[in-house]
Amino acid sequence: MAKVRHRDVNTSDGACPQPGVEPERTPQMPTIDPSESARAYLAYHLKRLREARGWSQAFLGRRIHVSKSLVSGFETMQRRPTLKNLEALDGAFSLDHTFAPLFPLILKEPGLPAGFEEYTDAESEAGMIRIYQNFVVAGLLQTPEYARAVLAPGAQPTRLEELIEKRVGRQELLAREQPPAVVALLDASVLRRPFGGRDVVRGQLERLLELAELPHVHVHIVPEAAEICPEGSFTLLSSPGEADLGYAEMAGGKGQLVDDANYVAELGILFELIRSNALTAEDSGAAIRKALEEL
């Protein structure tokens, strides 16, 4: 694992602990050696700087526009930061290019694969979201009833409502003042899969037509006659000035955030191949309306 030389990070920015903001009482964690890796360097100094100011993880999260759990993940080396996260940390602590230069080193290090929580963080910051789904309507476009029908078979009953709330809550980004552009390619089979029964499917198809009317949402149906078989669903996230990210879905509702440039480029090419076989937006709307009539 690459070594990172330990150096002091200047904290003399004149900042004082925020009144009434106390550090959280967290379980005692093993001491992290900042020289072990770039990720360890980040974890050690991030925690040190935060506690020196008397900031909680939640307070710091609000300053850099991420969740408390993501800050905790940085400090325990369980979550991998994006370049934007590191630049925001430099800004929050008034540092001059201290954390951001770690990004290329962190990308080269082995570690836990980023999963769905990392994906939702990245999704919320994306300027464009490109989705291909071959079995169900994409989660970002689902109604609560449809989400329940999809999630119920594999979810613990005690967690089902939480999962539905999280999935539907992600859709808030579609109503932002400056929402991301969304291009969703849906296999034609999703129009006829009877998740939840006729009424649930009807409500979902009507929702697709409503969303397709939004200027930033583009829904395209991939006809069954299209001679292309991607063998899996995936999403691409793009933002100006940043490298694209991919998210490859796996069985059991799991997935992996992908930042390998070569693989993400391959997914981008595959997406365009699928889109070249998809119906136009107008014809896709007609296909959805036809499916509604046949219910």
Short mmCIF file of C-alpha atoms in Angstrom, two decimals:
data_model
loop_
_atom_site.label_atom_id
_atom_site.label_comp_id
_atom_site.label_asym_id
_atom_site.label_seq_id
_atom_site.Cartn_x
_atom_site.Cartn_y
_atom_site.Cartn_z
CA MET A 1 0.00 0.00 0.00
CA ALA A 2 1.40 3.42 -0.90
CA LYS A 3 2.96 5.36 1.94
CA VAL A 4 2.03 8.98 2.59
CA ARG A 5 4.53 11.13 4.42
CA HIS A 6 3.14 12.49 7.67
CA ARG A 7 3.19 16.26 7.77
CA ASP A 8 1.42 18.75 9.97
CA VAL A 9 -1.69 20.38 8.60
CA ASN A 10 -1.88 24.03 9.54
CA THR A 11 -4.92 24.78 11.67
CA SER A 12 -4.11 28.38 12.50
CA ASP A 13 -6.98 29.89 10.55
CA GLY A 14 -8.34 31.79 13.50
CA ALA A 15 -11.42 29.57 13.70
CA CYS A 16 -12.93 28.94 17.12
CA PRO A 17 -15.15 26.04 18.12
CA GLN A 18 -18.73 26.71 17.18
CA PRO A 19 -20.88 27.67 20.17
CA GLY A 20 -23.05 24.80 21.23
CA VAL A 21 -21.49 22.37 18.75
CA GLU A 22 -19.96 19.51 20.70
CA PRO A 23 -18.02 16.59 19.26
CA GLU A 24 -20.06 13.42 19.10
CA ARG A 25 -19.31 10.65 21.54
CA THR A 26 -18.32 7.80 19.30
CA PRO A 27 -16.97 4.37 20.23
CA GLN A 28 -13.20 4.28 20.72
CA MET A 29 -11.62 3.38 17.38
CA PRO A 30 -8.17 1.91 16.83
CA THR A 31 -5.57 4.63 16.29
CA ILE A 32 -5.04 5.30 12.60
CA ASP A 33 -1.47 5.70 11.37
CA PRO A 34 -1.58 8.57 8.84
CA SER A 35 1.55 7.29 7.11
CA GLU A 36 -0.07 3.99 6.07
CA SER A 37 -1.99 5.32 3.07
CA ALA A 38 -3.60 8.36 1.52
CA ARG A 39 -6.95 7.28 2.92
CA ALA A 40 -5.45 6.88 6.40
CA TYR A 41 -3.85 10.34 6.09
CA LEU A 42 -7.25 11.81 5.26
CA ALA A 43 -9.02 9.95 8.07
CA TYR A 44 -6.47 10.93 10.73
CA HIS A 45 -6.22 14.63 9.87
CA LEU A 46 -9.91 15.06 9.10
CA LYS A 47 -10.87 13.78 12.55
CA ARG A 48 -8.12 15.83 14.20
CA LEU A 49 -9.13 19.05 12.48
CA ARG A 50 -12.83 18.51 13.10
CA GLU A 51 -12.40 17.81 16.80
CA ALA A 52 -9.99 20.73 17.21
CA ARG A 53 -12.83 23.02 16.14
CA GLY A 54 -15.41 21.29 18.28
CA TRP A 55 -17.45 20.32 15.23
CA SER A 56 -19.67 17.27 15.15
CA GLN A 57 -19.69 15.01 12.11
CA ALA A 58 -23.20 16.25 11.34
CA PHE A 59 -22.07 19.89 11.54
CA LEU A 60 -19.14 19.29 9.18
CA GLY A 61 -21.43 17.34 6.87
CA ARG A 62 -23.72 20.34 6.57
CA ARG A 63 -20.76 22.60 5.79
CA ILE A 64 -19.64 20.40 2.89
CA HIS A 65 -23.17 19.31 1.84
CA VAL A 66 -22.91 15.60 2.63
CA SER A 67 -24.47 13.32 5.24
CA LYS A 68 -23.11 12.68 8.72
CA SER A 69 -22.64 9.02 7.79
CA LEU A 70 -20.40 9.98 4.89
CA VAL A 71 -18.16 12.08 7.14
CA SER A 72 -17.99 9.14 9.55
CA GLY A 73 -17.09 6.88 6.65
CA PHE A 74 -14.18 9.15 5.69
CA GLU A 75 -12.87 9.09 9.25
CA THR A 76 -13.09 5.30 9.54
CA MET A 77 -11.80 4.67 5.99
CA GLN A 78 -15.05 2.88 5.11
CA ARG A 79 -16.12 5.42 2.49
CA ARG A 80 -14.13 6.79 -0.44
CA PRO A 81 -14.35 10.56 -1.07
CA THR A 82 -14.83 12.19 -4.43
CA LEU A 83 -12.61 15.03 -5.61
CA LYS A 84 -15.48 17.41 -4.90
CA ASN A 85 -15.66 16.11 -1.30
CA LEU A 86 -11.94 16.72 -0.78
CA GLU A 87 -12.09 20.21 -2.27
CA ALA A 88 -15.04 21.00 0.00
CA LEU A 89 -13.06 19.83 3.03
CA ASP A 90 -10.17 22.12 2.08
CA GLY A 91 -12.65 24.97 1.86
CA ALA A 92 -14.37 24.14 5.15
CA PHE A 93 -11.05 24.16 7.05
CA SER A 94 -9.56 27.07 5.05
CA LEU A 95 -6.70 24.87 3.85
CA ASP A 96 -4.63 25.43 0.72
CA HIS A 97 -4.78 22.26 -1.40
CA THR A 98 -4.24 19.86 1.49
CA PHE A 99 -6.88 17.17 0.98
CA ALA A 100 -7.69 17.55 -2.74
CA PRO A 101 -4.22 16.41 -3.91
CA LEU A 102 -4.83 13.09 -2.16
CA PHE A 103 -7.49 12.11 -4.68
CA PRO A 104 -5.23 10.48 -7.32
CA LEU A 105 -3.49 8.47 -4.58
CA ILE A 106 -6.78 7.34 -3.03
CA LEU A 107 -8.01 6.10 -6.40
CA LYS A 108 -4.96 3.83 -6.71
CA GLU A 109 -5.38 2.26 -3.28
CA PRO A 110 -7.23 -1.01 -2.64
CA GLY A 111 -10.17 -0.72 -0.33
CA LEU A 112 -13.85 -1.43 0.16
CA PRO A 113 -15.83 -1.09 -3.06
CA ALA A 114 -18.15 1.87 -3.06
CA GLY A 115 -21.78 0.82 -2.83
CA PHE A 116 -25.26 2.27 -2.98
CA GLU A 117 -24.80 4.93 -0.28
CA GLU A 118 -21.83 6.27 -2.21
CA TYR A 119 -23.93 6.14 -5.35
CA THR A 120 -26.78 8.21 -3.89
CA ASP A 121 -24.28 10.82 -2.69
CA ALA A 122 -22.82 11.02 -6.19
CA GLU A 123 -26.27 10.96 -7.81
CA SER A 124 -27.36 13.99 -5.79
CA GLU A 125 -24.43 16.00 -7.19
CA ALA A 126 -24.60 14.87 -10.83
CA GLY A 127 -25.42 17.20 -13.68
CA MET A 128 -26.57 14.34 -15.93
CA ILE A 129 -27.87 10.89 -15.02
CA ARG A 130 -27.99 8.21 -17.73
CA ILE A 131 -29.84 5.03 -16.76
CA TYR A 132 -30.34 1.69 -18.45
CA GLN A 133 -32.81 -0.73 -16.83
CA ASN A 134 -33.69 -4.11 -18.28
CA PHE A 135 -36.09 -5.58 -15.68
CA VAL A 136 -37.92 -2.84 -13.77
CA VAL A 137 -38.66 0.86 -14.03
CA ALA A 138 -35.63 2.73 -12.71
CA GLY A 139 -35.82 3.55 -9.00
CA LEU A 140 -35.50 7.28 -9.66
CA LEU A 141 -38.78 7.10 -11.63
CA GLN A 142 -40.81 4.73 -9.43
CA THR A 143 -44.06 5.47 -7.63
CA PRO A 144 -44.19 4.50 -3.92
CA GLU A 145 -46.62 1.67 -4.71
CA TYR A 146 -44.42 0.28 -7.47
CA ALA A 147 -41.34 0.59 -5.24
CA ARG A 148 -43.13 -1.37 -2.54
CA ALA A 149 -44.00 -4.16 -4.98
CA VAL A 150 -40.41 -4.33 -6.22
CA LEU A 151 -38.71 -4.16 -2.83
CA ALA A 152 -41.07 -6.26 -0.68
CA PRO A 153 -39.98 -9.77 -1.78
CA GLY A 154 -36.35 -9.30 -0.75
CA ALA A 155 -36.66 -6.83 2.13
CA GLN A 156 -37.02 -7.42 5.84
CA PRO A 157 -40.53 -6.30 6.83
CA THR A 158 -39.13 -4.01 9.52
CA ARG A 159 -37.01 -2.16 6.96
CA LEU A 160 -39.40 -2.06 4.02
CA GLU A 161 -40.90 1.35 4.77
CA GLU A 162 -37.43 2.83 5.29
CA LEU A 163 -36.25 1.48 1.94
CA ILE A 164 -39.32 2.85 0.15
CA GLU A 165 -38.88 6.25 1.79
CA LYS A 166 -35.23 6.43 0.75
CA ARG A 167 -35.98 5.41 -2.82
CA VAL A 168 -38.83 7.87 -3.27
CA GLY A 169 -36.90 10.57 -1.41
CA ARG A 170 -34.18 10.49 -4.07
CA GLN A 171 -36.71 11.83 -6.54
CA GLU A 172 -36.56 15.25 -4.88
CA LEU A 173 -33.63 16.07 -7.14
CA LEU A 174 -35.99 15.97 -10.15
CA ALA A 175 -37.88 18.96 -8.72
CA ARG A 176 -34.86 21.12 -7.95
CA GLU A 177 -34.54 24.61 -9.38
CA GLN A 178 -31.56 23.32 -11.36
CA PRO A 179 -32.25 19.59 -11.73
CA PRO A 180 -29.95 17.14 -13.49
CA ALA A 181 -30.74 15.99 -16.99
CA VAL A 182 -32.02 12.41 -16.86
CA VAL A 183 -31.95 10.02 -19.79
CA ALA A 184 -33.64 6.70 -18.95
CA LEU A 185 -33.51 3.74 -21.32
CA LEU A 186 -36.07 1.14 -20.26
CA ASP A 187 -36.39 -2.29 -21.82
CA ALA A 188 -39.88 -2.80 -23.27
CA SER A 189 -40.44 -5.75 -20.93
CA VAL A 190 -40.74 -3.38 -17.94
CA LEU A 191 -44.03 -2.10 -19.39
CA ARG A 192 -45.67 -5.49 -18.91
CA ARG A 193 -44.09 -6.91 -15.77
CA PRO A 194 -47.01 -7.03 -13.28
CA PHE A 195 -45.33 -5.69 -10.14
CA GLY A 196 -48.09 -5.05 -7.61
CA GLY A 197 -50.95 -5.81 -9.97
CA ARG A 198 -52.84 -3.86 -12.60
CA ASP A 199 -53.55 -0.71 -10.56
CA VAL A 200 -49.94 -0.36 -9.42
CA VAL A 201 -48.60 -0.82 -12.94
CA ARG A 202 -51.16 1.64 -14.28
CA GLY A 203 -50.07 4.25 -11.77
CA GLN A 204 -46.43 3.65 -12.64
CA LEU A 205 -46.96 3.99 -16.39
CA GLU A 206 -48.93 7.18 -15.87
CA ARG A 207 -46.07 8.47 -13.73
CA LEU A 208 -43.61 7.73 -16.54
CA LEU A 209 -45.71 9.78 -18.95
CA GLU A 210 -45.84 12.67 -16.45
CA LEU A 211 -42.08 12.62 -15.93
CA ALA A 212 -41.43 12.43 -19.66
CA GLU A 213 -43.21 15.78 -20.01
CA LEU A 214 -40.51 17.46 -17.90
CA PRO A 215 -37.91 19.22 -20.07
CA HIS A 216 -35.00 17.58 -18.22
CA VAL A 217 -36.35 13.99 -18.20
CA HIS A 218 -36.07 11.84 -21.33
CA VAL A 219 -37.62 8.37 -21.28
CA HIS A 220 -36.85 5.97 -24.12
CA ILE A 221 -38.19 2.45 -24.55
CA VAL A 222 -35.82 -0.16 -25.96
CA PRO A 223 -37.99 -2.47 -28.12
CA GLU A 224 -37.76 -6.21 -27.64
CA ALA A 225 -36.71 -6.55 -31.28
CA ALA A 226 -33.50 -4.60 -30.59
CA GLU A 227 -30.59 -6.94 -31.13
CA ILE A 228 -28.57 -5.89 -28.10
CA CYS A 229 -28.19 -7.67 -24.75
CA PRO A 230 -26.29 -5.68 -22.09
CA GLU A 231 -26.87 -8.46 -19.49
CA GLY A 232 -27.21 -6.00 -16.64
CA SER A 233 -28.54 -2.62 -15.58
CA PHE A 234 -26.23 0.34 -15.00
CA THR A 235 -26.14 4.09 -14.52
CA LEU A 236 -23.69 6.79 -15.57
CA LEU A 237 -23.25 10.05 -13.63
CA SER A 238 -21.70 13.12 -15.25
CA SER A 239 -20.83 16.60 -14.00
CA PRO A 240 -18.93 19.43 -15.72
CA GLY A 241 -15.22 19.37 -14.91
CA GLU A 242 -15.32 15.94 -13.26
CA ALA A 243 -14.69 12.41 -14.43
CA ASP A 244 -17.80 10.33 -15.11
CA LEU A 245 -18.82 7.70 -12.59
CA GLY A 246 -20.65 4.45 -13.24
CA TYR A 247 -22.87 2.28 -11.08
CA ALA A 248 -23.23 -1.38 -11.98
CA GLU A 249 -26.18 -3.19 -10.40
CA MET A 250 -25.87 -6.69 -8.98
CA ALA A 251 -28.22 -9.33 -7.62
CA GLY A 252 -29.95 -8.74 -4.29
CA GLY A 253 -30.27 -4.99 -4.72
CA LYS A 254 -26.52 -4.51 -4.39
CA GLY A 255 -24.22 -2.62 -6.68
CA GLN A 256 -20.86 -0.97 -7.04
CA LEU A 257 -19.87 2.59 -7.82
CA VAL A 258 -17.25 2.47 -10.57
CA ASP A 259 -14.59 5.13 -11.07
CA ASP A 260 -12.20 3.16 -13.26
CA ALA A 261 -11.92 5.40 -16.31
CA ASN A 262 -11.64 2.55 -18.81
CA TYR A 263 -14.66 0.67 -17.49
CA VAL A 264 -16.75 3.83 -17.24
CA ALA A 265 -15.83 4.60 -20.86
CA GLU A 266 -16.97 1.10 -21.88
CA LEU A 267 -20.30 1.67 -20.12
CA GLY A 268 -20.64 5.00 -21.92
CA ILE A 269 -20.16 3.31 -25.30
CA LEU A 270 -22.63 0.58 -24.35
CA PHE A 271 -25.19 3.19 -23.30
CA GLU A 272 -24.94 4.91 -26.67
CA LEU A 273 -25.33 1.59 -28.49
CA ILE A 274 -28.48 0.86 -26.52
CA ARG A 275 -29.80 4.38 -27.11
CA SER A 276 -29.24 3.98 -30.86
CA ASN A 277 -31.63 1.02 -30.73
CA ALA A 278 -34.22 2.75 -28.54
CA LEU A 279 -37.43 4.39 -29.70
CA THR A 280 -37.65 8.15 -30.01
CA ALA A 281 -39.19 10.05 -27.10
CA GLU A 282 -42.44 10.43 -29.06
CA ASP A 283 -42.63 6.76 -30.02
CA SER A 284 -41.70 5.76 -26.46
CA GLY A 285 -44.64 7.77 -25.15
CA ALA A 286 -46.90 5.99 -27.63
CA ALA A 287 -45.55 2.61 -26.47
CA ILE A 288 -46.27 3.48 -22.83
CA ARG A 289 -49.81 4.65 -23.68
CA LYS A 290 -50.42 1.43 -25.63
CA ALA A 291 -49.29 -0.61 -22.61
CA LEU A 292 -51.74 1.38 -20.49
CA GLU A 293 -54.59 0.61 -22.87
CA GLU A 294 -53.78 -3.10 -22.77
CA LEU A 295 -53.91 -3.34 -18.97
#
